[in-house]
PDB file of C-alpha atoms in Angstrom:
ATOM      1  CA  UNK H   1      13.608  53.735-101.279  1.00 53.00           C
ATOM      2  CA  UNK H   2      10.820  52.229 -99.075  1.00 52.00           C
ATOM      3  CA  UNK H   3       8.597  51.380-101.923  1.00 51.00           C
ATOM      4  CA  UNK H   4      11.479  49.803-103.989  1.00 51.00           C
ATOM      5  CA  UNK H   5      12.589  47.581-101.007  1.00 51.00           C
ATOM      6  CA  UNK H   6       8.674  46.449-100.574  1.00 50.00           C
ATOM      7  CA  UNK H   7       8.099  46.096-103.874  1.00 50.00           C
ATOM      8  CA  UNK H   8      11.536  43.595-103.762  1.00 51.00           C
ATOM      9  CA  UNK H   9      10.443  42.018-100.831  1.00 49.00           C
ATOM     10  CA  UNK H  10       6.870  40.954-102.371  1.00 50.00           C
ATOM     11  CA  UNK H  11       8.646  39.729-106.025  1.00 50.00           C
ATOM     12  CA  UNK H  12      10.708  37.602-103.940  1.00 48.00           C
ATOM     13  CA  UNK H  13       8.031  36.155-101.401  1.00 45.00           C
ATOM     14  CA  UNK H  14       5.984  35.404-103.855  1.00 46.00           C
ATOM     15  CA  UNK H  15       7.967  32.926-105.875  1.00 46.00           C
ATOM     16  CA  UNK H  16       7.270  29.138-106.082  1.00 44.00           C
ATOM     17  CA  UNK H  17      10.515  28.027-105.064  1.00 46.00           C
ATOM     18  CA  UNK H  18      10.102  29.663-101.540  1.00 51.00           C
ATOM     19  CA  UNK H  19       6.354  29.471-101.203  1.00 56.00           C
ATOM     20  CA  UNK H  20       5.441  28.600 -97.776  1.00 68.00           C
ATOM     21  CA  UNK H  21       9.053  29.590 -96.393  1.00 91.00           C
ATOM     22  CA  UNK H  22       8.164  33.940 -96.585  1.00 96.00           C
ATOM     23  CA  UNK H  23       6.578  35.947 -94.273  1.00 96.00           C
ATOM     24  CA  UNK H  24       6.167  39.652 -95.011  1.00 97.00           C
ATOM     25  CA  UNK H  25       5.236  42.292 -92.008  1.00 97.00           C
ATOM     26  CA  UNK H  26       3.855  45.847 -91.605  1.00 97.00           C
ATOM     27  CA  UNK H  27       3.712  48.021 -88.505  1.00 97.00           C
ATOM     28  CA  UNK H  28       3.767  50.643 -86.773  1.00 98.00           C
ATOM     29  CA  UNK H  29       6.626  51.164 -84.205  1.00 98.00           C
ATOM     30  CA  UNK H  30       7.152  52.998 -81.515  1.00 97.00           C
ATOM     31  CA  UNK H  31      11.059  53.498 -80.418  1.00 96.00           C
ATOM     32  CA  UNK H  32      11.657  54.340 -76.763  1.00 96.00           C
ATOM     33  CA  UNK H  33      15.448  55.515 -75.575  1.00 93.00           C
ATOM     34  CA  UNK H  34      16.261  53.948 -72.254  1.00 91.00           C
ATOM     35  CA  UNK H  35      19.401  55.397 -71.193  1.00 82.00           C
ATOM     36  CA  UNK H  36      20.408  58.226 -69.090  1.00 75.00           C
ATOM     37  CA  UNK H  37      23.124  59.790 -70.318  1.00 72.00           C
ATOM     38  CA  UNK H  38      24.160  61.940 -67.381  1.00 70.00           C
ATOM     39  CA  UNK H  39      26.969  64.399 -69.327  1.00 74.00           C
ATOM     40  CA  UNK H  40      28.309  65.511 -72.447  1.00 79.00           C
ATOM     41  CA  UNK H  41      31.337  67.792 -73.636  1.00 77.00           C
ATOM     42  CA  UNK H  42      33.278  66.722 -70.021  1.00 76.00           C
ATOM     43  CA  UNK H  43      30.736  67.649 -68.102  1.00 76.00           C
ATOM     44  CA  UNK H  44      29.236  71.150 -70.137  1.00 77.00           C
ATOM     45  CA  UNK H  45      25.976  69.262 -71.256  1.00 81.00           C
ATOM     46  CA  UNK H  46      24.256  67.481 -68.609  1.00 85.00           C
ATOM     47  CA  UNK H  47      20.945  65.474 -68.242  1.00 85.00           C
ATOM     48  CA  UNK H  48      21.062  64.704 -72.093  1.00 87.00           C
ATOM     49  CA  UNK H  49      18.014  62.683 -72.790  1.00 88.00           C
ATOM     50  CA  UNK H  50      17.105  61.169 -76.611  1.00 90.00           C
ATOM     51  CA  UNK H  51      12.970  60.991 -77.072  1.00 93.00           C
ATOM     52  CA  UNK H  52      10.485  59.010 -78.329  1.00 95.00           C
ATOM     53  CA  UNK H  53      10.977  58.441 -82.329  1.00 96.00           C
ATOM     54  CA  UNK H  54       8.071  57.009 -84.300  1.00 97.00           C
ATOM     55  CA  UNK H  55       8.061  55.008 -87.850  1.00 97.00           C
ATOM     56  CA  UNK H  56       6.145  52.688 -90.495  1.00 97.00           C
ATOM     57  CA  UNK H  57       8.115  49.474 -90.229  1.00 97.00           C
ATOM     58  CA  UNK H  58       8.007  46.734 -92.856  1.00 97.00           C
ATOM     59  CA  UNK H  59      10.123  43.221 -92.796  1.00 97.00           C
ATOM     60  CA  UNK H  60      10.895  40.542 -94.398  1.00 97.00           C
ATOM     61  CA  UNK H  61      11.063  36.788 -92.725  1.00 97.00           C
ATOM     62  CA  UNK H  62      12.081  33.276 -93.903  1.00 98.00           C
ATOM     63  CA  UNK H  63      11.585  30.257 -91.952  1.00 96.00           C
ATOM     64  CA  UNK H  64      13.886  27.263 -92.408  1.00 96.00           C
ATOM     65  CA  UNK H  65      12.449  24.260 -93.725  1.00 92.00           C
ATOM     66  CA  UNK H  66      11.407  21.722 -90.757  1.00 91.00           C
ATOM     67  CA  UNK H  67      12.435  23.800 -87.847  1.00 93.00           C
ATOM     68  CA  UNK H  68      10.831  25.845 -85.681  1.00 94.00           C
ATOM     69  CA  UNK H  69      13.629  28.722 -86.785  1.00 97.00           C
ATOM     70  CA  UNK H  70      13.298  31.713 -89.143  1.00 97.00           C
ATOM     71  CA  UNK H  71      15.379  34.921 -89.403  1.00 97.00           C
ATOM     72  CA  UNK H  72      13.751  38.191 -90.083  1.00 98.00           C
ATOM     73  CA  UNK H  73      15.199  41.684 -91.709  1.00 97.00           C
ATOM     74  CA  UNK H  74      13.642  44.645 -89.948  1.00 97.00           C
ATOM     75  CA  UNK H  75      13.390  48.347 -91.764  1.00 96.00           C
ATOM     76  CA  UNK H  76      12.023  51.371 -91.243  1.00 96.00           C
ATOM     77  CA  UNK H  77      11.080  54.917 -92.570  1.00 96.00           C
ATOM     78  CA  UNK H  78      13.236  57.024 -91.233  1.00 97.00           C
ATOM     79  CA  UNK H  79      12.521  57.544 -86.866  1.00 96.00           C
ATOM     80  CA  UNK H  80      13.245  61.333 -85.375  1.00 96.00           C
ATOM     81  CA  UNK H  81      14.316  61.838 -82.175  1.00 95.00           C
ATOM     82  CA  UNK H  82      14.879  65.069 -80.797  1.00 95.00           C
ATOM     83  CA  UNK H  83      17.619  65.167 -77.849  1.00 92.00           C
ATOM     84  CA  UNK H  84      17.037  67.423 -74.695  1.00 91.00           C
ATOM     85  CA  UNK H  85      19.494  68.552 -71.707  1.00 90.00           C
ATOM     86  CA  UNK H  86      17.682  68.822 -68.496  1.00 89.00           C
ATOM     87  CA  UNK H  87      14.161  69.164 -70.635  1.00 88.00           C
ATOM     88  CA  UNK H  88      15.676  71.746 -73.360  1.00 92.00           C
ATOM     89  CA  UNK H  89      15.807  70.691 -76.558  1.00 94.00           C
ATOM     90  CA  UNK H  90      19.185  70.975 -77.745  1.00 93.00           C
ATOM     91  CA  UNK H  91      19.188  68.952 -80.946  1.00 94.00           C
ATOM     92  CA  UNK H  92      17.214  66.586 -83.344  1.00 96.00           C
ATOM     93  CA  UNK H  93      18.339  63.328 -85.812  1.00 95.00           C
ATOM     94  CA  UNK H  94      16.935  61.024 -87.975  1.00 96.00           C
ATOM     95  CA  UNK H  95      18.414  57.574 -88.319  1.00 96.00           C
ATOM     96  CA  UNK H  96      17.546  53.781 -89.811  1.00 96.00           C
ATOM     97  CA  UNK H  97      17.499  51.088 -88.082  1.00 94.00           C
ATOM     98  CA  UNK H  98      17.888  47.543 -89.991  1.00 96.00           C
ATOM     99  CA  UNK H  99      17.704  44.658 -87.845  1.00 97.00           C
ATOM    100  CA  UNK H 100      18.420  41.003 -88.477  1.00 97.00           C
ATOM    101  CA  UNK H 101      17.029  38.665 -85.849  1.00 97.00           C
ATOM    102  CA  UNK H 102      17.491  34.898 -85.645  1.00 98.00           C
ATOM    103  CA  UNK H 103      13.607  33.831 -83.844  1.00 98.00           C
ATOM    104  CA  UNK H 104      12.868  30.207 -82.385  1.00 98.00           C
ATOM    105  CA  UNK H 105       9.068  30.205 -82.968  1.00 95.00           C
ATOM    106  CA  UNK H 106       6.927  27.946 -80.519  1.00 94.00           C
ATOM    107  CA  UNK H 107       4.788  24.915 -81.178  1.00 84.00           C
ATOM    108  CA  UNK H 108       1.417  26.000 -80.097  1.00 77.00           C
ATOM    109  CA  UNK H 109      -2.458  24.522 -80.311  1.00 80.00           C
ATOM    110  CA  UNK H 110      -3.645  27.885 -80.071  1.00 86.00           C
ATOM    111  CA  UNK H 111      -4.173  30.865 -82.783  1.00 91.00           C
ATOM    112  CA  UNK H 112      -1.539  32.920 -81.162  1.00 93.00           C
ATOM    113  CA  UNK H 113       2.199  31.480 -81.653  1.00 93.00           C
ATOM    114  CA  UNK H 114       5.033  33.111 -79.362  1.00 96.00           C
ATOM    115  CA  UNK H 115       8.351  33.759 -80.673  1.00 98.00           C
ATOM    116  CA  UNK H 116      12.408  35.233 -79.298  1.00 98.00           C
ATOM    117  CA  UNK H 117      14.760  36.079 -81.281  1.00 98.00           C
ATOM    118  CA  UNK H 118      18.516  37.375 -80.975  1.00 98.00           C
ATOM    119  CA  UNK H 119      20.553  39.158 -83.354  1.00 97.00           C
ATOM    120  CA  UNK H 120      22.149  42.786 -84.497  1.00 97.00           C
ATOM    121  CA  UNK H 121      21.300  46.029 -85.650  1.00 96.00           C
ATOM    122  CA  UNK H 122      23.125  48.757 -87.512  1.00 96.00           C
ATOM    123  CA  UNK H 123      22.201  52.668 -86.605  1.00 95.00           C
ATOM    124  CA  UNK H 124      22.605  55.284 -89.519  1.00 96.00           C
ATOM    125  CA  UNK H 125      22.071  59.099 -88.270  1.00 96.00           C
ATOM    126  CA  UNK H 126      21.617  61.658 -90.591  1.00 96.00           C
ATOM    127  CA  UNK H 127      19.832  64.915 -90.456  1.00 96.00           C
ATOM    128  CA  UNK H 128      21.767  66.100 -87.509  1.00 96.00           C
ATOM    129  CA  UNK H 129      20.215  69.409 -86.063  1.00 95.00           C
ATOM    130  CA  UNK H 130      21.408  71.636 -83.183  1.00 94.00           C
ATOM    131  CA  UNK H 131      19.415  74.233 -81.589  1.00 93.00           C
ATOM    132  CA  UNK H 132      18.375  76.222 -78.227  1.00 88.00           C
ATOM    133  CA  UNK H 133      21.772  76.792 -76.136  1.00 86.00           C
ATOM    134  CA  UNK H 134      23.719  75.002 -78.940  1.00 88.00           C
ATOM    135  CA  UNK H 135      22.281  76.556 -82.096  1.00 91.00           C
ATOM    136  CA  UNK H 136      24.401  77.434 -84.953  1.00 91.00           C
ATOM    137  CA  UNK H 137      26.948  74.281 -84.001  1.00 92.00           C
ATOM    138  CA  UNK H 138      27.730  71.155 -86.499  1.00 94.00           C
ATOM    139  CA  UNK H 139      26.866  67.774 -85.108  1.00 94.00           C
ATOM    140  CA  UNK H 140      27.482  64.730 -86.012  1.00 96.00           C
ATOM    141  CA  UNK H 141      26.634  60.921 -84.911  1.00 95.00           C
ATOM    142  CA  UNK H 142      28.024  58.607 -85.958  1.00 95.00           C
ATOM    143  CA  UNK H 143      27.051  54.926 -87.398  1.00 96.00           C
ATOM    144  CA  UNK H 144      26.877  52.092 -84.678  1.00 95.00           C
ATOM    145  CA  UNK H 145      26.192  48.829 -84.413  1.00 96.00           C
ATOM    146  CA  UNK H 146      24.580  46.760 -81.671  1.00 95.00           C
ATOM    147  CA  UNK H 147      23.145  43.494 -80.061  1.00 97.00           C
ATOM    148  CA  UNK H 148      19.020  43.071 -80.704  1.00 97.00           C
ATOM    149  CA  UNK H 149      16.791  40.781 -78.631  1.00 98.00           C
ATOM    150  CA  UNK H 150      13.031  40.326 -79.385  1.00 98.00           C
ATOM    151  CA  UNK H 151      10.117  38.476 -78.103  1.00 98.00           C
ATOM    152  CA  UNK H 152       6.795  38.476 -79.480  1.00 98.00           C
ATOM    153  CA  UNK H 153       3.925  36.316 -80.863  1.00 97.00           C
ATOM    154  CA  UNK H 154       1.629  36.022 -84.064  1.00 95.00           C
ATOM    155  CA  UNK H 155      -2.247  35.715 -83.828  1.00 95.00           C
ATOM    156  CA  UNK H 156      -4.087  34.031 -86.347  1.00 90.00           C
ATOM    157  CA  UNK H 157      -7.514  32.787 -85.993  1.00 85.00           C
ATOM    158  CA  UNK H 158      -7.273  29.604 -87.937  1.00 81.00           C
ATOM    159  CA  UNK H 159      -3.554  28.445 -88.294  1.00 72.00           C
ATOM    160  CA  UNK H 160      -4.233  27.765 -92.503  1.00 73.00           C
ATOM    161  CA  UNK H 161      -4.922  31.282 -93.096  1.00 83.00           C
ATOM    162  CA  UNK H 162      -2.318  33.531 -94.406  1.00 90.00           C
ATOM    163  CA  UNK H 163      -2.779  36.965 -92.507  1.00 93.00           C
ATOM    164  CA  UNK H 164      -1.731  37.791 -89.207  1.00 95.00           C
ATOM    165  CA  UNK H 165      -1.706  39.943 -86.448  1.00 96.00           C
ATOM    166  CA  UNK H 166       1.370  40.426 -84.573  1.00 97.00           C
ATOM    167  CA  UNK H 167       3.205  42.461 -81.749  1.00 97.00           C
ATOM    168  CA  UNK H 168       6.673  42.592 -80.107  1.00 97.00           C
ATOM    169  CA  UNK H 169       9.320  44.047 -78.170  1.00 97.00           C
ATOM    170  CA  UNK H 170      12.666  44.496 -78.916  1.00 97.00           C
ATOM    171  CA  UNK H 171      15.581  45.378 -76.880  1.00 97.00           C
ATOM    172  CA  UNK H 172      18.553  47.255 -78.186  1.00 95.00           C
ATOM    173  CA  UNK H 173      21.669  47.852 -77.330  1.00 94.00           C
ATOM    174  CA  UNK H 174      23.069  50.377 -79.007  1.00 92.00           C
ATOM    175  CA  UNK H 175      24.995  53.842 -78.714  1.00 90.00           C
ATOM    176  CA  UNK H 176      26.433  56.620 -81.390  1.00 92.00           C
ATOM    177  CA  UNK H 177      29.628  58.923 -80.936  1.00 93.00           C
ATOM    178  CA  UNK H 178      28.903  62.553 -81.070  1.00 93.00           C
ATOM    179  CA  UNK H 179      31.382  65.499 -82.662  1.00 93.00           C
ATOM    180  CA  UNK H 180      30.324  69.074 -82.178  1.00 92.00           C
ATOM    181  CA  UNK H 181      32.159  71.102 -84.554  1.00 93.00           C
ATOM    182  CA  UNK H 182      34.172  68.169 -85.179  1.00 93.00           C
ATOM    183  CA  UNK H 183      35.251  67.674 -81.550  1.00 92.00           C
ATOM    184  CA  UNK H 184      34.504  64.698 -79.976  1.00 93.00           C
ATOM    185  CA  UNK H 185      32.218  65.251 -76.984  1.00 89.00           C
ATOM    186  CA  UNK H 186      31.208  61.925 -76.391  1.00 89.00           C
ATOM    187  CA  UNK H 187      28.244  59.059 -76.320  1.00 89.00           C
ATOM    188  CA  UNK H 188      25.064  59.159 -76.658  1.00 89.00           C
ATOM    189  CA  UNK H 189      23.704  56.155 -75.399  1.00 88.00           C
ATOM    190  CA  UNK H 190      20.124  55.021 -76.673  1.00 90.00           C
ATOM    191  CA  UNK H 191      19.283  51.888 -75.568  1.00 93.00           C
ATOM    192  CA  UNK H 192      15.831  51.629 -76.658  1.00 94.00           C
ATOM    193  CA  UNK H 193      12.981  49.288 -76.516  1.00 97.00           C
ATOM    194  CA  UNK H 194      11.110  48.911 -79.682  1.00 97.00           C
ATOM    195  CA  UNK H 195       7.556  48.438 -79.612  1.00 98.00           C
ATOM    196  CA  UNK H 196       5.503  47.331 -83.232  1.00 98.00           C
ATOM    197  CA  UNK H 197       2.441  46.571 -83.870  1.00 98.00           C
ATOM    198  CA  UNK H 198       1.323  45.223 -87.079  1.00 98.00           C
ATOM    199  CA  UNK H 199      -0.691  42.535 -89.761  1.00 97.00           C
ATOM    200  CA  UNK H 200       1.526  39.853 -91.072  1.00 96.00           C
ATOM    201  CA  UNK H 201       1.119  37.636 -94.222  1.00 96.00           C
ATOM    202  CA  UNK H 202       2.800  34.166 -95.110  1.00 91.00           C
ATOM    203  CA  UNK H 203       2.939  33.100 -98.687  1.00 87.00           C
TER     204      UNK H 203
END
């Protein structure tokens, strides 16, 4: 699915109509939950904690013809987090994170240009797995949606060339409804900031 959306991505930058509009973007991300999610099940599940997920993360940007504005689509291979309770790991899930960000990018002199950006993101979970104290239970979390803000900045060494490098931070707002055994038990709040590092090319 990765290679098919890359592959769509590239066919599409690389047209004459929008030549000089497409950016395409490569890195590697680290996601980092934020949140402290106290208690679960009404109190039975306390300290819950979601770690540190890791993923390649390709994307997709267009800027708008005589602005300084672009929007960019974010994806991912899939991230893995596992979940812990008081520093026992109680569970695991994979999910995908596409992002859309509108980005105001700076005027700048210099070979590194700054950008922000604001916009939303949609969690998918899958792969829900339960183990330790909680082994041999069904969970599920479900899809969510929530707000994304970025800020990073582009470095490239002589503004004409094509390739980049880039970095940035996003901030995400974002938490997923939990059923164990198909009981509701509550949120798990993520909350993450999202750290990438990557090479960038403009066509």
């Amino acid at each position: 699915m990765l290679k098919k959306s890359l592959v769509l991505i590239l066919l599409v930058a690389t047209t004459n109509t929008f030549a000089g509009n497409w950016q395409v973007k490569v890195g590697g991300t680290i996601l980092a939950p934020t949140a402290d999610n106290g208690q679960l099940a009404g109190g039975a599940v306390t300290g819950v904690e979601a770690k540190r997920g890791y993923s390649l993360t390709p994307s997709v940007e267009y800027f708008f013809t005589d602005t300084n504005l672009s929007t960019e689509l974010l994806l991912a291979t899939p991230f893995k987090h596992d979940v812990t309770s008081n520093g026992t790991k109680i569970a695991s899930f994979k999910h995908l994170p596409p992002t859309v960000t509108v980005k105001y990018n700076f005027n700048n002199s210099t070979p590194v240009t700054p950008y922000v950006g604001l916009g939303g993101t949609m969690v998918i979970p899958f792969g829900e797995k339960t183990t330790g104290p909680i082994a041999g239970t069904k969970l599920d979390a479900k899809v969510a949606f929530g707000v994304a803000a970025q800020v990073g900045a582009i470095y490239k060494p002589d503004p004409a060339q094509n390739w980049g490098i880039f970095f940035d931070t996003r901030y995400v707002n974002v938490k997923s409804d939990l059923k164990l055994n198909g009981e509701s038990i509550g949120t798990l709040k993520v909350n993450p900031l999202v750290y990438t590092l990557g090479v960038s090319y403009k066509f």
